[in-house]
XYZ file of C-alpha atoms in Angstrom:
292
model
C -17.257 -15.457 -1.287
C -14.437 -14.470 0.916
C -10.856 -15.632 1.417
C -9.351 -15.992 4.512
C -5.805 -17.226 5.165
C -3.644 -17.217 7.952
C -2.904 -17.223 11.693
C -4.482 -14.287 13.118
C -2.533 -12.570 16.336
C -4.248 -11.627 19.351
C -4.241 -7.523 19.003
C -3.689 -5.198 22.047
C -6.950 -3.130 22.707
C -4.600 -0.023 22.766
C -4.636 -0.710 19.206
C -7.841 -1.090 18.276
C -8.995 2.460 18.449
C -10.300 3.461 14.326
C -11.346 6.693 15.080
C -9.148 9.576 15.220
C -9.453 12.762 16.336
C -9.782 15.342 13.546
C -7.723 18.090 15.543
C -5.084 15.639 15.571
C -4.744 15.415 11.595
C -3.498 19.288 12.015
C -0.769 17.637 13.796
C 1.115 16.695 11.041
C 4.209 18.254 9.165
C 4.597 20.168 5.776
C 4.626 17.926 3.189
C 7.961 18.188 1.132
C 8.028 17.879 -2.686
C 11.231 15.559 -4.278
C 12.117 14.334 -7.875
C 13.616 11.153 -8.971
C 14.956 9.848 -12.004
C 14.228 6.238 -13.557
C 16.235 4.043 -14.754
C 14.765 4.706 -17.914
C 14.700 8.740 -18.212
C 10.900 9.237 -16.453
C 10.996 12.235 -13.701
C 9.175 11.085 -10.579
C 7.342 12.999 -8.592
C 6.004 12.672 -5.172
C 5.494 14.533 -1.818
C 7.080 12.824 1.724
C 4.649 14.054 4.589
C 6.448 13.286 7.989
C 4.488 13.855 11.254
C 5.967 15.598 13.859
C 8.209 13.403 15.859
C 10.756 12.553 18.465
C 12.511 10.324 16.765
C 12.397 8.793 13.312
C 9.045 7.661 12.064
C 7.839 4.454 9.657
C 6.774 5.663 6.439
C 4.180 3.831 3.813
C 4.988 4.201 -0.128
C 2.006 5.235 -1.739
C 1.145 3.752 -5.361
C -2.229 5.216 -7.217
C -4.645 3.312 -9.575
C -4.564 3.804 -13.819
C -6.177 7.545 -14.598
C -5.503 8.672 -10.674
C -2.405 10.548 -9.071
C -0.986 11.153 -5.818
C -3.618 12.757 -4.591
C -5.953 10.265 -4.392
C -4.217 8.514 -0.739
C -5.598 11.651 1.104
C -8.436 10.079 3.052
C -5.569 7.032 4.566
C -2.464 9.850 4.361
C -4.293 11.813 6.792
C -5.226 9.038 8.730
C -1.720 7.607 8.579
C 0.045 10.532 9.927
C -2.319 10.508 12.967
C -0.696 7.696 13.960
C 2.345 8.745 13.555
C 3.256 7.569 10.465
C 4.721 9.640 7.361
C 3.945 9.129 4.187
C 5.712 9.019 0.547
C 3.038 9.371 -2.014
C 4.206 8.897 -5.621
C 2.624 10.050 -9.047
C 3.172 7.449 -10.994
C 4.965 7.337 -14.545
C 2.560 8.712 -16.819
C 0.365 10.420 -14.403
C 0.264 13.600 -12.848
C 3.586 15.689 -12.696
C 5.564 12.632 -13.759
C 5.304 12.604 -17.463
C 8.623 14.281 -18.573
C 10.672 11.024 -20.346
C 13.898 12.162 -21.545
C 12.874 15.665 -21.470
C 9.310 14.710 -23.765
C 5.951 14.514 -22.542
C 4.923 10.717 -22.179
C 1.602 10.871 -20.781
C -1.080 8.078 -20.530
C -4.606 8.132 -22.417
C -8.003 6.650 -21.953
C -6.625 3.285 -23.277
C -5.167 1.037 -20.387
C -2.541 -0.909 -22.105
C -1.922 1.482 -24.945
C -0.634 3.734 -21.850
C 0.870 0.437 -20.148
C 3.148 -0.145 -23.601
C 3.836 3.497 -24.203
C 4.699 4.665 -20.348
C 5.953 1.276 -19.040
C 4.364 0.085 -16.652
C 6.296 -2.578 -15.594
C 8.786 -0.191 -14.582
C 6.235 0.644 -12.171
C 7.937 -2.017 -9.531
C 11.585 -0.721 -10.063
C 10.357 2.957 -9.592
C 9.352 2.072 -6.613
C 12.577 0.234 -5.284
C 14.082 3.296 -6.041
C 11.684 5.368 -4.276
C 12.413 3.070 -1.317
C 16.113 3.479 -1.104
C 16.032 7.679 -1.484
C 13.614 7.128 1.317
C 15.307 5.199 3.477
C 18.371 8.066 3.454
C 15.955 10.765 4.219
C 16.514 12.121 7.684
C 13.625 11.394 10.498
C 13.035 8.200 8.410
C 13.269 4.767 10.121
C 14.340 2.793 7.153
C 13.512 -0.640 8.741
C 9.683 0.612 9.060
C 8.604 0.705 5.976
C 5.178 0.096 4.313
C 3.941 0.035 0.631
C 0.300 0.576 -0.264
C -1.087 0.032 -3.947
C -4.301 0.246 -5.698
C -5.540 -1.367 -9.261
C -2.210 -1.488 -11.113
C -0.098 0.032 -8.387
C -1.770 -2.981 -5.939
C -0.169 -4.862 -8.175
C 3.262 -2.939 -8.524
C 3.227 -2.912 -4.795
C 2.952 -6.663 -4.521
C 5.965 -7.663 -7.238
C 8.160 -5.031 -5.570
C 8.082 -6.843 -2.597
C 11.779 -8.620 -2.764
C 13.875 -5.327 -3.672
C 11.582 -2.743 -1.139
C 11.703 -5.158 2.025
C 8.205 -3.840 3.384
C 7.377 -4.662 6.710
C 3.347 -4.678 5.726
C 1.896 -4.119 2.267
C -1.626 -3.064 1.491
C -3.052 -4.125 -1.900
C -6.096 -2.740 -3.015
C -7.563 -4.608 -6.372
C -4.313 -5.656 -7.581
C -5.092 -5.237 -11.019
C -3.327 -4.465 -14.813
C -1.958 -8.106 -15.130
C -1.863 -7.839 -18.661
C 0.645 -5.415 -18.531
C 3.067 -6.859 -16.847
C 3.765 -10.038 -19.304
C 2.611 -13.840 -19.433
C 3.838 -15.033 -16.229
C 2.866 -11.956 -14.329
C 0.589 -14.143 -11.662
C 3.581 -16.675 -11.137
C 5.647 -13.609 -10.805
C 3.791 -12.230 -8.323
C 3.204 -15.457 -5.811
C 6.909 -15.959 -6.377
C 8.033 -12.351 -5.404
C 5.704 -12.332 -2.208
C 7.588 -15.789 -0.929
C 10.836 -13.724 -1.662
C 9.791 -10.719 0.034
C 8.802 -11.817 3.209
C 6.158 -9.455 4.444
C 3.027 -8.965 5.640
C 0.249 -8.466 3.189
C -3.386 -7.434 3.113
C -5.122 -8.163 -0.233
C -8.910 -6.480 -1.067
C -10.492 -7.506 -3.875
C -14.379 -7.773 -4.920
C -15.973 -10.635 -7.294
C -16.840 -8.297 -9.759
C -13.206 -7.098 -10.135
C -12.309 -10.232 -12.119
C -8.775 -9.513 -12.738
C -8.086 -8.153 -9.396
C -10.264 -11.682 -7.965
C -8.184 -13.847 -9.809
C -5.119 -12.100 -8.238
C -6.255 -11.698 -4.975
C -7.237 -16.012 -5.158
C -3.928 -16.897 -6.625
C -1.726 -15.245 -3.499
C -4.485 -16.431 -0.511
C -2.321 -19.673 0.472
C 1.052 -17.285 0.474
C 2.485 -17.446 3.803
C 1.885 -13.933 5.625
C -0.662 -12.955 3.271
C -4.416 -12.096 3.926
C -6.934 -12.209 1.350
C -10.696 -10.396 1.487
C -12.445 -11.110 -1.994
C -15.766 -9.247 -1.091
C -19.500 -9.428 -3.183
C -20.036 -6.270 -5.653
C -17.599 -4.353 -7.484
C -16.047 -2.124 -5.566
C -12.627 -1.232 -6.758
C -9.324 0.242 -5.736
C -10.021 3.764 -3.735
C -13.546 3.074 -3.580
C -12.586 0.489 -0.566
C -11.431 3.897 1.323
C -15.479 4.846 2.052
C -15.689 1.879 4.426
C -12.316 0.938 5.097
C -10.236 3.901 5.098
C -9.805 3.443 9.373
C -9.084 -0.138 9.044
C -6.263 0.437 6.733
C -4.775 2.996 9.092
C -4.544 0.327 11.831
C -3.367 -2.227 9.652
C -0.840 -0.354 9.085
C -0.336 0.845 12.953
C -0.157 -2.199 13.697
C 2.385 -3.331 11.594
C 4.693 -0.583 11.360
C 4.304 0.708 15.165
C 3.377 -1.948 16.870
C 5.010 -5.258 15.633
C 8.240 -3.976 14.664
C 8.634 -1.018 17.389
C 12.663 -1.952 17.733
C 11.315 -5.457 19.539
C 12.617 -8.824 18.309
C 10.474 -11.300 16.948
C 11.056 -15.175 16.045
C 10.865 -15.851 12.710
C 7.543 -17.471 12.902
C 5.806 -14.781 14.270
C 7.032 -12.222 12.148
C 5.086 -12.250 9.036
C 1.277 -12.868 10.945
C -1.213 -12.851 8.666
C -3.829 -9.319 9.004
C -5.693 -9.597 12.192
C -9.647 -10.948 11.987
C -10.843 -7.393 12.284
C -9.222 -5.933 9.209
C -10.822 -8.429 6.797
C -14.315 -9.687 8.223
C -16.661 -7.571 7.587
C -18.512 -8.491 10.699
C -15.946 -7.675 13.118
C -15.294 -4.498 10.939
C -18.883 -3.210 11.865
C -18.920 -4.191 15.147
C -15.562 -2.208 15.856
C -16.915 0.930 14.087
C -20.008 0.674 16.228
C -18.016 0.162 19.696
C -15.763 3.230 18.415
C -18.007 5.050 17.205
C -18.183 8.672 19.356
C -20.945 8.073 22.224
């Protein structure tokens, strides 16, 4: 069963390309290391990765899955920065080098929402407002080209940060960990995407049942397109088949659609393009790019 919602925009075959050159990917600059500090004592850790550029380049906020760390957006970082856009990827509270809480280690376990009460994860959204505006003073950052990308529980964050980040284009992989975030999480979540006014691409698969549910419960949102694929596939595992398409999306978005042009009000929050989220037109656009 699959989801579909919105108008989808004609795309300019410069676009289009998915394939990038690997010598290309060399291209791009020395990642940077930085620190914030939550509202609530965690140090955050993360790494901004801006390609070499003229001027100042859009940048996508990277949130991991439960159990993962920042290290897991490689395959779409690299792909990102190919198309000239940087990258801020996050460790998330809990996870990798952000577990220092007041000076203690807070850490997550095995146990999904015995980490979600002890860490806080629905801090997770505010963490990444704040990650947003110490981005958006950076130098060789355009602060009115920004992304966010999320997978599992960070799909999720991603989605209710919408109103404070401002995101151009969000990318939600198996917005999952509803639980954590309290009773009227879902309500919270359509309501925060109306607020936000963005662009959003939602992947979820049957299987997935929380991340389904989600995924269903945003498909009439204006602005938001909504893949709920057969199987099980979850969070990063979408990046084996889909890795390119999520670079576009993005290059699209961020590059294309909001280069310093003007757009009427209507036409700025389109809906993902056809080729992004039918898996038809996927695998006929891998096979026409595919090197001859």
């Amino acid at each position: 069963m699959r989801a579909r919602v919105g108008h989808f925009p004609e795309v300019p075959m410069r676009t289009l390309r998915l394939m990038v050159p690997l010598a290309s990917l060399a291209l791009a600059a020395a990642p940077t290391d930085m620190a914030l500090t939550s509202a609530d004592g965690f140090a955050l850790k993360g790494t901004l990765t801006l390609p070499p550029a003229k001027g100042k380049v859009p940048v996508v906020i990277l949130a991991h899955q439960f159990g993962s760390d920042r290290t897991g957006w490689a395959p779409l970082a690299e792909r990102l920065a190919a198309r000239g856009i940087g990258t801020l990827a996050l460790d998330l509270r809990g996870h990798g080098a952000s577990t220092q809480k007041d000076g203690a280690e807070t850490r997550i376990t095995g146990d999904f929402m015995a980490s979600a009460k002890a860490v806080g994860f629905d801090k997770i959204p505010a963490d990444l407002a704040q990650a947003a505006a110490w981005l958006r003073k950076q130098p060789g950052v355009d602060g009115r080209r920004i992304g966010l990308a999320g997978s599992s529980v960070g799909a999720f964050s991603v989605l209710l940060a919408a109103p404070e980040v401002k995101p151009i284009a969000i990318l939600s992989l198996s917005p999952a960990g509803t639980v954590a975030f309290g009773a009227d999480a879902r309500e919270r979540l359509k309501g925060a995407l109306l607020r936000g006014r963005t662009s959003a691409l939602v992947l979820a698969s049957e299987g997935d049942k929380d991340a389904a549910e989600n995924a269903q419960a945003v498909k009439d949102l204006p602005g938001v397109a909504v893949t709920v694929k057969e199987g099980s596939e979850h969070g990063f595992a979408y990046f084996k088949e889909r890795a390119d398409l999520m670079a576009v999306f993005f290059g699209e978005y961020l590059t294309y659609h909001h280069s310093g042009k003007t757009y009427a009000a209507e036409a700025a929050r389109p809906a993902a393009p056809d080729h992004l989220i039918n898996d038809a037109t996927m695998a006929e656009q891998k096979k026409a790019d595919a090197p001859k």
